[in-house]
mmCIF file of C-alpha atoms in Angstrom:
data_model
loop_
_atom_site.group_PDB
_atom_site.id
_atom_site.type_symbol
_atom_site.label_atom_id
_atom_site.label_comp_id
_atom_site.label_asym_id
_atom_site.label_seq_id
_atom_site.Cartn_x
_atom_site.Cartn_y
_atom_site.Cartn_z
ATOM 1 C CA UNK A 1 -21.480 -33.383 11.121
ATOM 2 C CA UNK A 2 -20.341 -29.626 11.827
ATOM 3 C CA UNK A 3 -17.664 -28.459 9.510
ATOM 4 C CA UNK A 4 -17.192 -25.977 6.464
ATOM 5 C CA UNK A 5 -18.589 -28.484 4.060
ATOM 6 C CA UNK A 6 -21.652 -29.471 6.148
ATOM 7 C CA UNK A 7 -23.919 -29.014 3.348
ATOM 8 C CA UNK A 8 -22.198 -30.700 0.736
ATOM 9 C CA UNK A 9 -22.974 -34.277 -0.533
ATOM 10 C CA UNK A 10 -20.297 -36.357 -1.977
ATOM 11 C CA UNK A 11 -21.027 -39.374 -4.118
ATOM 12 C CA UNK A 12 -17.847 -41.518 -3.895
ATOM 13 C CA UNK A 13 -17.544 -44.106 -6.578
ATOM 14 C CA UNK A 14 -13.968 -44.751 -5.906
ATOM 15 C CA UNK A 15 -12.124 -47.638 -4.284
ATOM 16 C CA UNK A 16 -8.530 -48.647 -2.967
ATOM 17 C CA UNK A 17 -6.956 -45.508 -1.713
ATOM 18 C CA UNK A 18 -6.567 -42.177 -3.608
ATOM 19 C CA UNK A 19 -10.078 -41.542 -4.334
ATOM 20 C CA UNK A 20 -11.247 -42.809 -0.781
ATOM 21 C CA UNK A 21 -8.672 -40.709 0.943
ATOM 22 C CA UNK A 22 -9.966 -37.483 -0.963
ATOM 23 C CA UNK A 23 -13.544 -38.506 0.090
ATOM 24 C CA UNK A 24 -12.621 -39.134 3.623
ATOM 25 C CA UNK A 25 -10.920 -35.652 3.794
ATOM 26 C CA UNK A 26 -14.064 -34.111 2.615
ATOM 27 C CA UNK A 27 -16.117 -36.180 5.197
ATOM 28 C CA UNK A 28 -13.859 -34.656 7.775
ATOM 29 C CA UNK A 29 -14.716 -31.419 6.620
ATOM 30 C CA UNK A 30 -18.543 -32.274 7.223
ATOM 31 C CA UNK A 31 -19.711 -33.389 3.812
ATOM 32 C CA UNK A 32 -22.149 -36.197 3.719
ATOM 33 C CA UNK A 33 -20.188 -38.936 1.868
ATOM 34 C CA UNK A 34 -21.951 -41.709 0.150
ATOM 35 C CA UNK A 35 -19.661 -44.654 -0.627
ATOM 36 C CA UNK A 36 -20.972 -47.026 -3.641
ATOM 37 C CA UNK A 37 -19.526 -50.335 -3.466
ATOM 38 C CA UNK A 38 -20.080 -53.347 -5.636
ATOM 39 C CA UNK A 39 -22.339 -56.002 -3.780
ATOM 40 C CA UNK A 40 -19.851 -58.621 -4.398
ATOM 41 C CA UNK A 41 -16.959 -57.757 -1.928
ATOM 42 C CA UNK A 42 -17.145 -53.991 -1.958
ATOM 43 C CA UNK A 43 -14.106 -51.835 -2.284
ATOM 44 C CA UNK A 44 -11.145 -54.114 -2.974
ATOM 45 C CA UNK A 45 -9.057 -52.892 -0.134
ATOM 46 C CA UNK A 46 -11.703 -54.752 2.152
ATOM 47 C CA UNK A 47 -9.537 -57.693 1.357
ATOM 48 C CA UNK A 48 -5.923 -56.086 1.690
ATOM 49 C CA UNK A 49 -4.130 -57.165 4.763
ATOM 50 C CA UNK A 50 -2.778 -58.308 7.018
ATOM 51 C CA UNK A 51 -3.670 -57.155 9.637
ATOM 52 C CA UNK A 52 -7.317 -58.238 9.544
ATOM 53 C CA UNK A 53 -9.432 -57.683 12.978
ATOM 54 C CA UNK A 54 -12.669 -58.684 14.405
ATOM 55 C CA UNK A 55 -13.934 -61.925 15.725
ATOM 56 C CA UNK A 56 -13.898 -63.514 12.068
ATOM 57 C CA UNK A 57 -10.576 -61.802 11.361
ATOM 58 C CA UNK A 58 -12.118 -60.411 8.127
ATOM 59 C CA UNK A 59 -12.037 -56.744 8.919
ATOM 60 C CA UNK A 60 -9.010 -54.830 7.116
ATOM 61 C CA UNK A 61 -7.396 -52.338 8.858
ATOM 62 C CA UNK A 62 -6.204 -50.861 5.527
ATOM 63 C CA UNK A 63 -9.818 -50.328 4.680
ATOM 64 C CA UNK A 64 -10.413 -48.666 8.108
ATOM 65 C CA UNK A 65 -7.659 -46.094 7.380
ATOM 66 C CA UNK A 66 -9.523 -44.499 4.302
ATOM 67 C CA UNK A 67 -13.326 -44.614 4.902
ATOM 68 C CA UNK A 68 -14.242 -42.943 8.219
ATOM 69 C CA UNK A 69 -17.392 -40.451 8.062
ATOM 70 C CA UNK A 70 -19.010 -42.283 5.160
ATOM 71 C CA UNK A 71 -22.016 -44.246 4.442
ATOM 72 C CA UNK A 72 -21.711 -47.301 2.240
ATOM 73 C CA UNK A 73 -24.403 -48.472 -0.199
ATOM 74 C CA UNK A 74 -24.239 -51.735 -2.439
ATOM 75 C CA UNK A 75 -24.821 -50.989 -6.098
ATOM 76 C CA UNK A 76 -24.173 -52.966 -9.109
ATOM 77 C CA UNK A 77 -23.184 -50.324 -11.598
ATOM 78 C CA UNK A 78 -23.705 -52.575 -14.627
ATOM 79 C CA UNK A 79 -27.170 -53.196 -13.787
ATOM 80 C CA UNK A 80 -30.139 -51.119 -14.918
ATOM 81 C CA UNK A 81 -31.408 -50.492 -11.374
ATOM 82 C CA UNK A 82 -27.852 -49.630 -10.328
ATOM 83 C CA UNK A 83 -27.609 -47.039 -12.959
ATOM 84 C CA UNK A 84 -30.966 -45.656 -12.168
ATOM 85 C CA UNK A 85 -30.073 -45.317 -8.745
ATOM 86 C CA UNK A 86 -26.613 -43.615 -9.527
ATOM 87 C CA UNK A 87 -28.477 -41.227 -11.766
ATOM 88 C CA UNK A 88 -30.782 -40.174 -8.793
ATOM 89 C CA UNK A 89 -27.998 -39.738 -6.528
ATOM 90 C CA UNK A 90 -26.033 -37.670 -8.966
ATOM 91 C CA UNK A 91 -28.837 -35.240 -9.152
ATOM 92 C CA UNK A 92 -28.762 -34.741 -5.411
ATOM 93 C CA UNK A 93 -24.939 -34.554 -4.859
ATOM 94 C CA UNK A 94 -22.555 -31.695 -5.177
ATOM 95 C CA UNK A 95 -19.316 -33.737 -5.951
ATOM 96 C CA UNK A 96 -18.748 -37.165 -7.638
ATOM 97 C CA UNK A 97 -15.260 -38.870 -7.107
ATOM 98 C CA UNK A 98 -14.114 -41.567 -9.451
ATOM 99 C CA UNK A 99 -10.645 -43.293 -9.959
ATOM 100 C CA UNK A 100 -11.661 -45.776 -12.560
ATOM 101 C CA UNK A 101 -9.403 -46.345 -15.504
ATOM 102 C CA UNK A 102 -9.808 -43.659 -18.330
ATOM 103 C CA UNK A 103 -13.130 -44.611 -20.401
ATOM 104 C CA UNK A 104 -14.525 -46.978 -17.699
ATOM 105 C CA UNK A 105 -17.209 -44.484 -16.440
ATOM 106 C CA UNK A 106 -18.172 -43.542 -20.162
ATOM 107 C CA UNK A 107 -18.806 -47.233 -20.770
ATOM 108 C CA UNK A 108 -21.007 -47.496 -17.801
ATOM 109 C CA UNK A 109 -23.054 -44.738 -19.288
ATOM 110 C CA UNK A 110 -21.949 -41.856 -16.794
ATOM 111 C CA UNK A 111 -19.582 -39.855 -19.452
ATOM 112 C CA UNK A 112 -18.951 -36.297 -18.009
ATOM 113 C CA UNK A 113 -21.416 -34.879 -20.495
ATOM 114 C CA UNK A 114 -24.117 -37.161 -19.149
ATOM 115 C CA UNK A 115 -23.311 -36.338 -15.530
ATOM 116 C CA UNK A 116 -23.589 -32.609 -16.217
ATOM 117 C CA UNK A 117 -26.632 -33.152 -18.123
ATOM 118 C CA UNK A 118 -28.153 -34.825 -14.940
ATOM 119 C CA UNK A 119 -26.736 -32.013 -12.653
ATOM 120 C CA UNK A 120 -25.252 -28.894 -14.268
ATOM 121 C CA UNK A 121 -23.809 -27.913 -10.653
ATOM 122 C CA UNK A 122 -21.822 -31.374 -10.060
ATOM 123 C CA UNK A 123 -18.039 -31.067 -9.413
ATOM 124 C CA UNK A 124 -16.533 -34.365 -10.682
ATOM 125 C CA UNK A 125 -12.970 -35.480 -9.130
ATOM 126 C CA UNK A 126 -11.247 -37.822 -11.511
ATOM 127 C CA UNK A 127 -8.188 -39.398 -10.167
ATOM 128 C CA UNK A 128 -6.073 -41.643 -12.577
ATOM 129 C CA UNK A 129 -2.676 -43.399 -12.545
ATOM 130 C CA UNK A 130 -0.728 -41.295 -15.416
ATOM 131 C CA UNK A 131 -3.464 -38.711 -16.588
ATOM 132 C CA UNK A 132 -6.413 -38.994 -18.384
ATOM 133 C CA UNK A 133 -4.898 -38.039 -21.691
ATOM 134 C CA UNK A 134 -1.372 -38.107 -23.485
ATOM 135 C CA UNK A 135 0.324 -40.977 -24.928
ATOM 136 C CA UNK A 136 0.068 -42.992 -21.787
ATOM 137 C CA UNK A 137 -3.096 -41.623 -20.521
ATOM 138 C CA UNK A 138 -5.147 -44.899 -20.248
ATOM 139 C CA UNK A 139 -2.253 -46.692 -18.454
ATOM 140 C CA UNK A 140 -3.119 -48.322 -15.133
ATOM 141 C CA UNK A 141 -1.337 -47.371 -12.087
ATOM 142 C CA UNK A 142 -0.590 -48.395 -8.479
ATOM 143 C CA UNK A 143 1.205 -46.469 -5.844
ATOM 144 C CA UNK A 144 4.644 -48.089 -6.203
ATOM 145 C CA UNK A 145 4.761 -48.080 -10.015
ATOM 146 C CA UNK A 146 4.118 -44.363 -9.732
ATOM 147 C CA UNK A 147 6.574 -43.789 -7.184
ATOM 148 C CA UNK A 148 9.206 -45.230 -9.619
ATOM 149 C CA UNK A 149 8.032 -43.519 -12.937
ATOM 150 C CA UNK A 150 7.632 -40.190 -11.312
ATOM 151 C CA UNK A 151 11.175 -40.277 -9.724
ATOM 152 C CA UNK A 152 10.518 -40.475 -6.158
ATOM 153 C CA UNK A 153 12.261 -43.706 -5.749
ATOM 154 C CA UNK A 154 15.418 -42.566 -7.364
ATOM 155 C CA UNK A 155 15.498 -39.914 -4.329
ATOM 156 C CA UNK A 156 14.887 -42.350 -1.736
ATOM 157 C CA UNK A 157 17.108 -44.889 -0.219
ATOM 158 C CA UNK A 158 20.799 -45.082 1.144
ATOM 159 C CA UNK A 159 22.399 -44.592 -2.269
ATOM 160 C CA UNK A 160 21.700 -44.054 -6.177
ATOM 161 C CA UNK A 161 22.388 -47.745 -6.565
ATOM 162 C CA UNK A 162 19.602 -48.712 -3.970
ATOM 163 C CA UNK A 163 16.307 -46.924 -4.639
ATOM 164 C CA UNK A 164 13.490 -47.392 -2.236
ATOM 165 C CA UNK A 165 9.616 -46.961 -2.083
ATOM 166 C CA UNK A 166 8.615 -44.533 0.492
ATOM 167 C CA UNK A 167 7.012 -46.573 3.247
ATOM 168 C CA UNK A 168 3.613 -44.921 3.045
ATOM 169 C CA UNK A 169 1.587 -44.980 -0.103
ATOM 170 C CA UNK A 170 2.302 -41.435 -0.948
ATOM 171 C CA UNK A 171 1.289 -41.279 -4.363
ATOM 172 C CA UNK A 172 -2.062 -42.312 -3.581
ATOM 173 C CA UNK A 173 -2.336 -40.141 -0.549
ATOM 174 C CA UNK A 174 -1.090 -37.013 -2.252
ATOM 175 C CA UNK A 175 -3.405 -37.589 -5.164
ATOM 176 C CA UNK A 176 -6.283 -37.675 -2.538
ATOM 177 C CA UNK A 177 -5.037 -34.462 -1.029
ATOM 178 C CA UNK A 178 -4.601 -32.638 -4.240
ATOM 179 C CA UNK A 179 -7.985 -33.995 -5.283
ATOM 180 C CA UNK A 180 -9.818 -32.916 -2.254
ATOM 181 C CA UNK A 181 -8.194 -29.132 -2.565
ATOM 182 C CA UNK A 182 -9.272 -29.154 -6.258
ATOM 183 C CA UNK A 183 -12.636 -30.051 -5.159
ATOM 184 C CA UNK A 184 -12.805 -27.146 -2.539
ATOM 185 C CA UNK A 185 -11.819 -24.617 -5.273
ATOM 186 C CA UNK A 186 -14.153 -25.992 -7.741
ATOM 187 C CA UNK A 187 -17.218 -25.778 -5.063
ATOM 188 C CA UNK A 188 -15.817 -22.165 -4.311
ATOM 189 C CA UNK A 189 -15.898 -21.341 -8.285
ATOM 190 C CA UNK A 190 -19.402 -22.891 -8.401
ATOM 191 C CA UNK A 191 -20.799 -20.161 -6.064
ATOM 192 C CA UNK A 192 -19.974 -17.649 -8.627
ATOM 193 C CA UNK A 193 -20.593 -19.531 -11.961
ATOM 194 C CA UNK A 194 -23.440 -21.709 -10.752
ATOM 195 C CA UNK A 195 -21.908 -24.538 -12.756
ATOM 196 C CA UNK A 196 -19.656 -27.555 -11.599
ATOM 197 C CA UNK A 197 -16.465 -28.524 -13.530
ATOM 198 C CA UNK A 198 -14.312 -31.603 -13.699
ATOM 199 C CA UNK A 199 -11.106 -31.754 -11.549
ATOM 200 C CA UNK A 200 -8.443 -34.006 -12.600
ATOM 201 C CA UNK A 201 -5.362 -35.221 -11.072
ATOM 202 C CA UNK A 202 -3.064 -38.426 -11.021
ATOM 203 C CA UNK A 203 -0.520 -40.308 -9.186
ATOM 204 C CA UNK A 204 2.021 -39.182 -11.618
ATOM 205 C CA UNK A 205 0.840 -35.410 -11.092
ATOM 206 C CA UNK A 206 0.881 -35.852 -7.436
ATOM 207 C CA UNK A 207 4.380 -37.030 -6.948
ATOM 208 C CA UNK A 208 5.861 -34.653 -9.726
ATOM 209 C CA UNK A 209 3.949 -31.742 -7.908
ATOM 210 C CA UNK A 210 5.863 -32.350 -4.779
ATOM 211 C CA UNK A 211 9.459 -32.728 -6.322
ATOM 212 C CA UNK A 212 10.001 -29.010 -5.117
ATOM 213 C CA UNK A 213 13.800 -28.281 -4.876
ATOM 214 C CA UNK A 214 14.541 -31.655 -6.447
ATOM 215 C CA UNK A 215 12.851 -30.586 -9.553
ATOM 216 C CA UNK A 216 14.395 -27.381 -9.977
ATOM 217 C CA UNK A 217 17.863 -29.002 -9.339
ATOM 218 C CA UNK A 218 17.362 -30.469 -12.808
ATOM 219 C CA UNK A 219 14.967 -28.052 -14.615
ATOM 220 C CA UNK A 220 17.071 -24.946 -13.582
ATOM 221 C CA UNK A 221 20.373 -26.327 -12.334
ATOM 222 C CA UNK A 222 20.980 -29.149 -14.677
ATOM 223 C CA UNK A 223 21.716 -31.613 -12.159
ATOM 224 C CA UNK A 224 19.879 -35.023 -11.657
ATOM 225 C CA UNK A 225 19.337 -35.339 -7.923
ATOM 226 C CA UNK A 226 20.208 -38.836 -6.436
ATOM 227 C CA UNK A 227 19.247 -40.456 -3.125
ATOM 228 C CA UNK A 228 21.034 -39.172 -0.077
ATOM 229 C CA UNK A 229 19.986 -41.566 2.592
ATOM 230 C CA UNK A 230 18.831 -39.957 5.628
ATOM 231 C CA UNK A 231 20.406 -36.551 5.124
ATOM 232 C CA UNK A 232 19.347 -33.566 3.228
ATOM 233 C CA UNK A 233 19.974 -33.055 -0.427
ATOM 234 C CA UNK A 234 21.092 -29.328 0.105
ATOM 235 C CA UNK A 235 21.474 -28.645 3.749
ATOM 236 C CA UNK A 236 24.422 -29.665 6.341
ATOM 237 C CA UNK A 237 24.210 -30.765 8.974
ATOM 238 C CA UNK A 238 20.658 -31.950 8.483
ATOM 239 C CA UNK A 239 19.851 -35.594 8.895
ATOM 240 C CA UNK A 240 20.069 -38.746 11.148
ATOM 241 C CA UNK A 241 23.308 -39.058 13.431
ATOM 242 C CA UNK A 242 24.481 -41.865 15.467
ATOM 243 C CA UNK A 243 24.784 -41.080 19.205
ATOM 244 C CA UNK A 244 25.638 -43.316 22.273
ATOM 245 C CA UNK A 245 22.395 -45.193 22.227
ATOM 246 C CA UNK A 246 21.190 -45.275 18.397
ATOM 247 C CA UNK A 247 19.920 -42.434 16.116
ATOM 248 C CA UNK A 248 18.882 -38.939 16.565
ATOM 249 C CA UNK A 249 18.014 -36.357 13.918
ATOM 250 C CA UNK A 250 19.303 -32.747 13.915
ATOM 251 C CA UNK A 251 18.188 -30.180 11.498
ATOM 252 C CA UNK A 252 20.668 -27.083 11.040
ATOM 253 C CA UNK A 253 19.167 -24.551 8.638
ATOM 254 C CA UNK A 254 21.074 -21.626 9.241
ATOM 255 C CA UNK A 255 24.543 -20.421 10.302
ATOM 256 C CA UNK A 256 23.481 -19.262 13.878
ATOM 257 C CA UNK A 257 22.028 -22.702 14.407
ATOM 258 C CA UNK A 258 25.319 -24.191 13.200
ATOM 259 C CA UNK A 259 27.427 -22.234 15.549
ATOM 260 C CA UNK A 260 25.234 -23.356 18.511
ATOM 261 C CA UNK A 261 25.774 -27.132 17.394
ATOM 262 C CA UNK A 262 29.505 -26.654 16.570
ATOM 263 C CA UNK A 263 29.956 -25.115 20.203
ATOM 264 C CA UNK A 264 27.967 -28.118 21.759
ATOM 265 C CA UNK A 265 30.050 -30.696 19.862
ATOM 266 C CA UNK A 266 33.524 -28.896 20.148
ATOM 267 C CA UNK A 267 33.875 -28.243 16.462
ATOM 268 C CA UNK A 268 35.367 -24.940 15.034
ATOM 269 C CA UNK A 269 32.376 -23.153 13.578
ATOM 270 C CA UNK A 270 34.507 -21.108 11.408
ATOM 271 C CA UNK A 271 36.596 -23.807 10.098
ATOM 272 C CA UNK A 272 37.176 -23.348 6.298
ATOM 273 C CA UNK A 273 35.507 -26.635 5.693
ATOM 274 C CA UNK A 274 32.237 -25.722 7.830
ATOM 275 C CA UNK A 275 32.061 -22.136 7.806
ATOM 276 C CA UNK A 276 29.047 -21.931 5.529
ATOM 277 C CA UNK A 277 26.404 -24.369 4.123
ATOM 278 C CA UNK A 278 28.090 -24.519 0.968
ATOM 279 C CA UNK A 279 31.434 -25.617 2.547
ATOM 280 C CA UNK A 280 29.696 -27.764 5.125
ATOM 281 C CA UNK A 281 27.755 -29.641 2.304
ATOM 282 C CA UNK A 282 30.857 -30.212 0.249
ATOM 283 C CA UNK A 283 32.551 -31.683 3.258
ATOM 284 C CA UNK A 284 29.464 -33.415 4.416
ATOM 285 C CA UNK A 285 31.059 -36.900 5.241
ATOM 286 C CA UNK A 286 33.826 -35.344 7.418
ATOM 287 C CA UNK A 287 31.262 -33.155 9.150
ATOM 288 C CA UNK A 288 29.178 -36.200 9.856
ATOM 289 C CA UNK A 289 32.066 -38.133 11.303
ATOM 290 C CA UNK A 290 33.040 -35.340 13.345
ATOM 291 C CA UNK A 291 29.900 -34.814 14.825
ATOM 292 C CA UNK A 292 29.222 -38.416 15.627
ATOM 293 C CA UNK A 293 32.517 -38.666 17.446
ATOM 294 C CA UNK A 294 31.042 -36.362 20.134
ATOM 295 C CA UNK A 295 27.598 -37.649 19.878
ATOM 296 C CA UNK A 296 28.852 -41.247 20.809
ATOM 297 C CA UNK A 297 29.615 -40.014 24.450
ATOM 298 C CA UNK A 298 26.156 -39.702 25.532
ATOM 299 C CA UNK A 299 22.664 -41.164 24.618
ATOM 300 C CA UNK A 300 19.854 -39.658 22.786
ATOM 301 C CA UNK A 301 18.004 -38.193 25.615
ATOM 302 C CA UNK A 302 21.149 -36.121 26.797
ATOM 303 C CA UNK A 303 21.551 -34.688 23.327
ATOM 304 C CA UNK A 304 18.124 -34.147 22.640
ATOM 305 C CA UNK A 305 17.658 -32.060 26.066
ATOM 306 C CA UNK A 306 20.903 -30.067 25.126
ATOM 307 C CA UNK A 307 19.701 -29.074 21.535
ATOM 308 C CA UNK A 308 16.316 -28.154 22.906
ATOM 309 C CA UNK A 309 17.979 -25.882 25.434
ATOM 310 C CA UNK A 310 19.914 -24.191 22.486
ATOM 311 C CA UNK A 311 16.634 -23.950 20.391
ATOM 312 C CA UNK A 312 18.139 -26.116 17.627
ATOM 313 C CA UNK A 313 15.572 -28.410 15.799
ATOM 314 C CA UNK A 314 16.200 -32.119 16.884
ATOM 315 C CA UNK A 315 14.297 -35.234 17.451
ATOM 316 C CA UNK A 316 13.768 -39.017 17.877
ATOM 317 C CA UNK A 317 12.818 -41.418 15.281
ATOM 318 C CA UNK A 318 9.572 -42.854 16.757
ATOM 319 C CA UNK A 319 7.806 -46.066 15.962
ATOM 320 C CA UNK A 320 4.084 -45.769 15.241
ATOM 321 C CA UNK A 321 3.062 -47.272 18.576
ATOM 322 C CA UNK A 322 5.144 -44.414 20.051
ATOM 323 C CA UNK A 323 3.635 -41.659 17.865
ATOM 324 C CA UNK A 324 0.114 -42.645 18.898
ATOM 325 C CA UNK A 325 0.914 -42.906 22.461
ATOM 326 C CA UNK A 326 2.792 -39.395 22.464
ATOM 327 C CA UNK A 327 0.850 -36.639 24.250
ATOM 328 C CA UNK A 328 1.743 -34.115 21.607
ATOM 329 C CA UNK A 329 0.105 -36.368 18.858
ATOM 330 C CA UNK A 330 -3.168 -36.767 20.902
ATOM 331 C CA UNK A 331 -3.317 -33.053 21.679
ATOM 332 C CA UNK A 332 -3.619 -32.167 18.215
ATOM 333 C CA UNK A 333 -6.597 -34.679 17.509
ATOM 334 C CA UNK A 334 -4.633 -37.011 15.375
ATOM 335 C CA UNK A 335 -5.837 -39.950 17.175
ATOM 336 C CA UNK A 336 -9.707 -40.151 17.292
ATOM 337 C CA UNK A 337 -12.213 -42.693 18.626
ATOM 338 C CA UNK A 338 -15.130 -44.256 16.811
ATOM 339 C CA UNK A 339 -17.681 -46.622 17.701
ATOM 340 C CA UNK A 340 -17.485 -49.609 15.281
ATOM 341 C CA UNK A 341 -20.452 -51.989 15.033
ATOM 342 C CA UNK A 342 -18.339 -54.893 15.307
ATOM 343 C CA UNK A 343 -14.896 -54.177 16.888
ATOM 344 C CA UNK A 344 -16.655 -51.619 19.587
ATOM 345 C CA UNK A 345 -14.386 -48.525 20.255
ATOM 346 C CA UNK A 346 -11.451 -48.220 18.106
ATOM 347 C CA UNK A 347 -8.840 -45.621 17.372
ATOM 348 C CA UNK A 348 -8.156 -44.139 14.026
ATOM 349 C CA UNK A 349 -5.590 -41.686 12.609
ATOM 350 C CA UNK A 350 -7.341 -38.391 12.879
ATOM 351 C CA UNK A 351 -7.874 -35.368 10.432
ATOM 352 C CA UNK A 352 -4.871 -33.260 9.790
ATOM 353 C CA UNK A 353 -6.927 -29.758 9.794
ATOM 354 C CA UNK A 354 -8.610 -28.044 12.745
ATOM 355 C CA UNK A 355 -10.769 -25.031 12.643
ATOM 356 C CA UNK A 356 -10.736 -22.258 15.242
ATOM 357 C CA UNK A 357 -14.215 -21.972 16.751
ATOM 358 C CA UNK A 358 -15.526 -25.417 15.845
ATOM 359 C CA UNK A 359 -15.310 -28.139 18.520
ATOM 360 C CA UNK A 360 -13.677 -31.409 17.711
ATOM 361 C CA UNK A 361 -15.617 -33.340 15.100
ATOM 362 C CA UNK A 362 -17.874 -36.289 16.021
ATOM 363 C CA UNK A 363 -16.514 -39.001 13.558
ATOM 364 C CA UNK A 364 -18.250 -42.190 12.409
ATOM 365 C CA UNK A 365 -16.587 -45.620 11.925
ATOM 366 C CA UNK A 366 -15.983 -46.806 8.471
ATOM 367 C CA UNK A 367 -19.013 -48.537 7.281
ATOM 368 C CA UNK A 368 -19.602 -52.297 6.801
ATOM 369 C CA UNK A 369 -20.453 -53.053 3.024
ATOM 370 C CA UNK A 370 -24.184 -51.936 2.360
ATOM 371 C CA UNK A 371 -24.811 -51.128 5.872
ATOM 372 C CA UNK A 372 -26.553 -47.803 4.762
ATOM 373 C CA UNK A 373 -28.640 -48.983 1.885
ATOM 374 C CA UNK A 374 -31.996 -48.257 3.657
ATOM 375 C CA UNK A 375 -30.749 -44.927 5.280
ATOM 376 C CA UNK A 376 -29.358 -43.479 2.112
ATOM 377 C CA UNK A 377 -32.610 -44.602 0.149
ATOM 378 C CA UNK A 378 -34.915 -42.896 2.675
ATOM 379 C CA UNK A 379 -32.572 -39.739 2.489
ATOM 380 C CA UNK A 380 -32.866 -39.823 -1.174
ATOM 381 C CA UNK A 381 -36.589 -40.071 -1.212
ATOM 382 C CA UNK A 382 -36.847 -37.125 1.238
ATOM 383 C CA UNK A 383 -34.580 -34.918 -0.967
ATOM 384 C CA UNK A 384 -36.498 -35.753 -4.140
ATOM 385 C CA UNK A 385 -39.860 -34.810 -2.424
#
């Protein structure tokens, strides 16, 4: 594959979502990604569904989401032959990704010291649930547990009494994203030092790392943020509003935009209650009610057209089928087609990055378990010569 990481080899020992997502991102950038799976069933996400697709209804769409642009080899890490093969692959790799519980890789005979003994230039990405050390460093973690423990659920939902999980597995996905950019930084550093290093992140770190203004509301402001439903925690009006045929979203980030919206909705922009964001936020419930009185007179299409003419950010709330049918989504390469050996031509969510001067990447379908055993062994033997 073409891409900035076209000469990089990634040995992916991870499973489920966080590690595989990081490896997939590196594969999107051109890296050769070798996914190591247990011969008995492979990555556990191969069994996660519904939906399952294919003639036998045994192919998990969950697995398809995180494993494009990879080769799969079936290896038992607990066997002598399996460990020998991993040692050979480590010597020929630039990056190793793992998301085992703390200590598992050590017990398999691949402690960091051993990995760097085999290959001093190896960059190791280690993703855990709550960190590799500290009082709860060995604790197992899955996405929803991390969303709750790291505070995200307390910020999500209709009210403080009804915490919700975010619909996507954002702890896993953010950990994968953080891990991938950490790998990129370590590879850049290796060009200067000649040595690889360990990059560590966790689901806890991934969520805490995106608290942003919610975090400083507490660490600096001394206020504990709570859920605000579909409205912003600091800006008004900014959220979802009811109109004649459902919901639309309006985001007013400054007083200039507010004056345009107020004029459109026949509200006095200089009212004492609404003149600045501070006052608008303090009287947010009244403001929402005043806006929705006028919004109720027309449908969403009418208001979106009117707001677009004013240059005020606004939008619909689309279902995923609408998103992938949207011309704008497709124009950005966010839906890619691949040839799957069983399913034929399928569409997958595409990579979020594009690089000027590079043609759209040719992507490969997520592999069947062990489908690349022979190809990887042939490649390895060639590299070792």
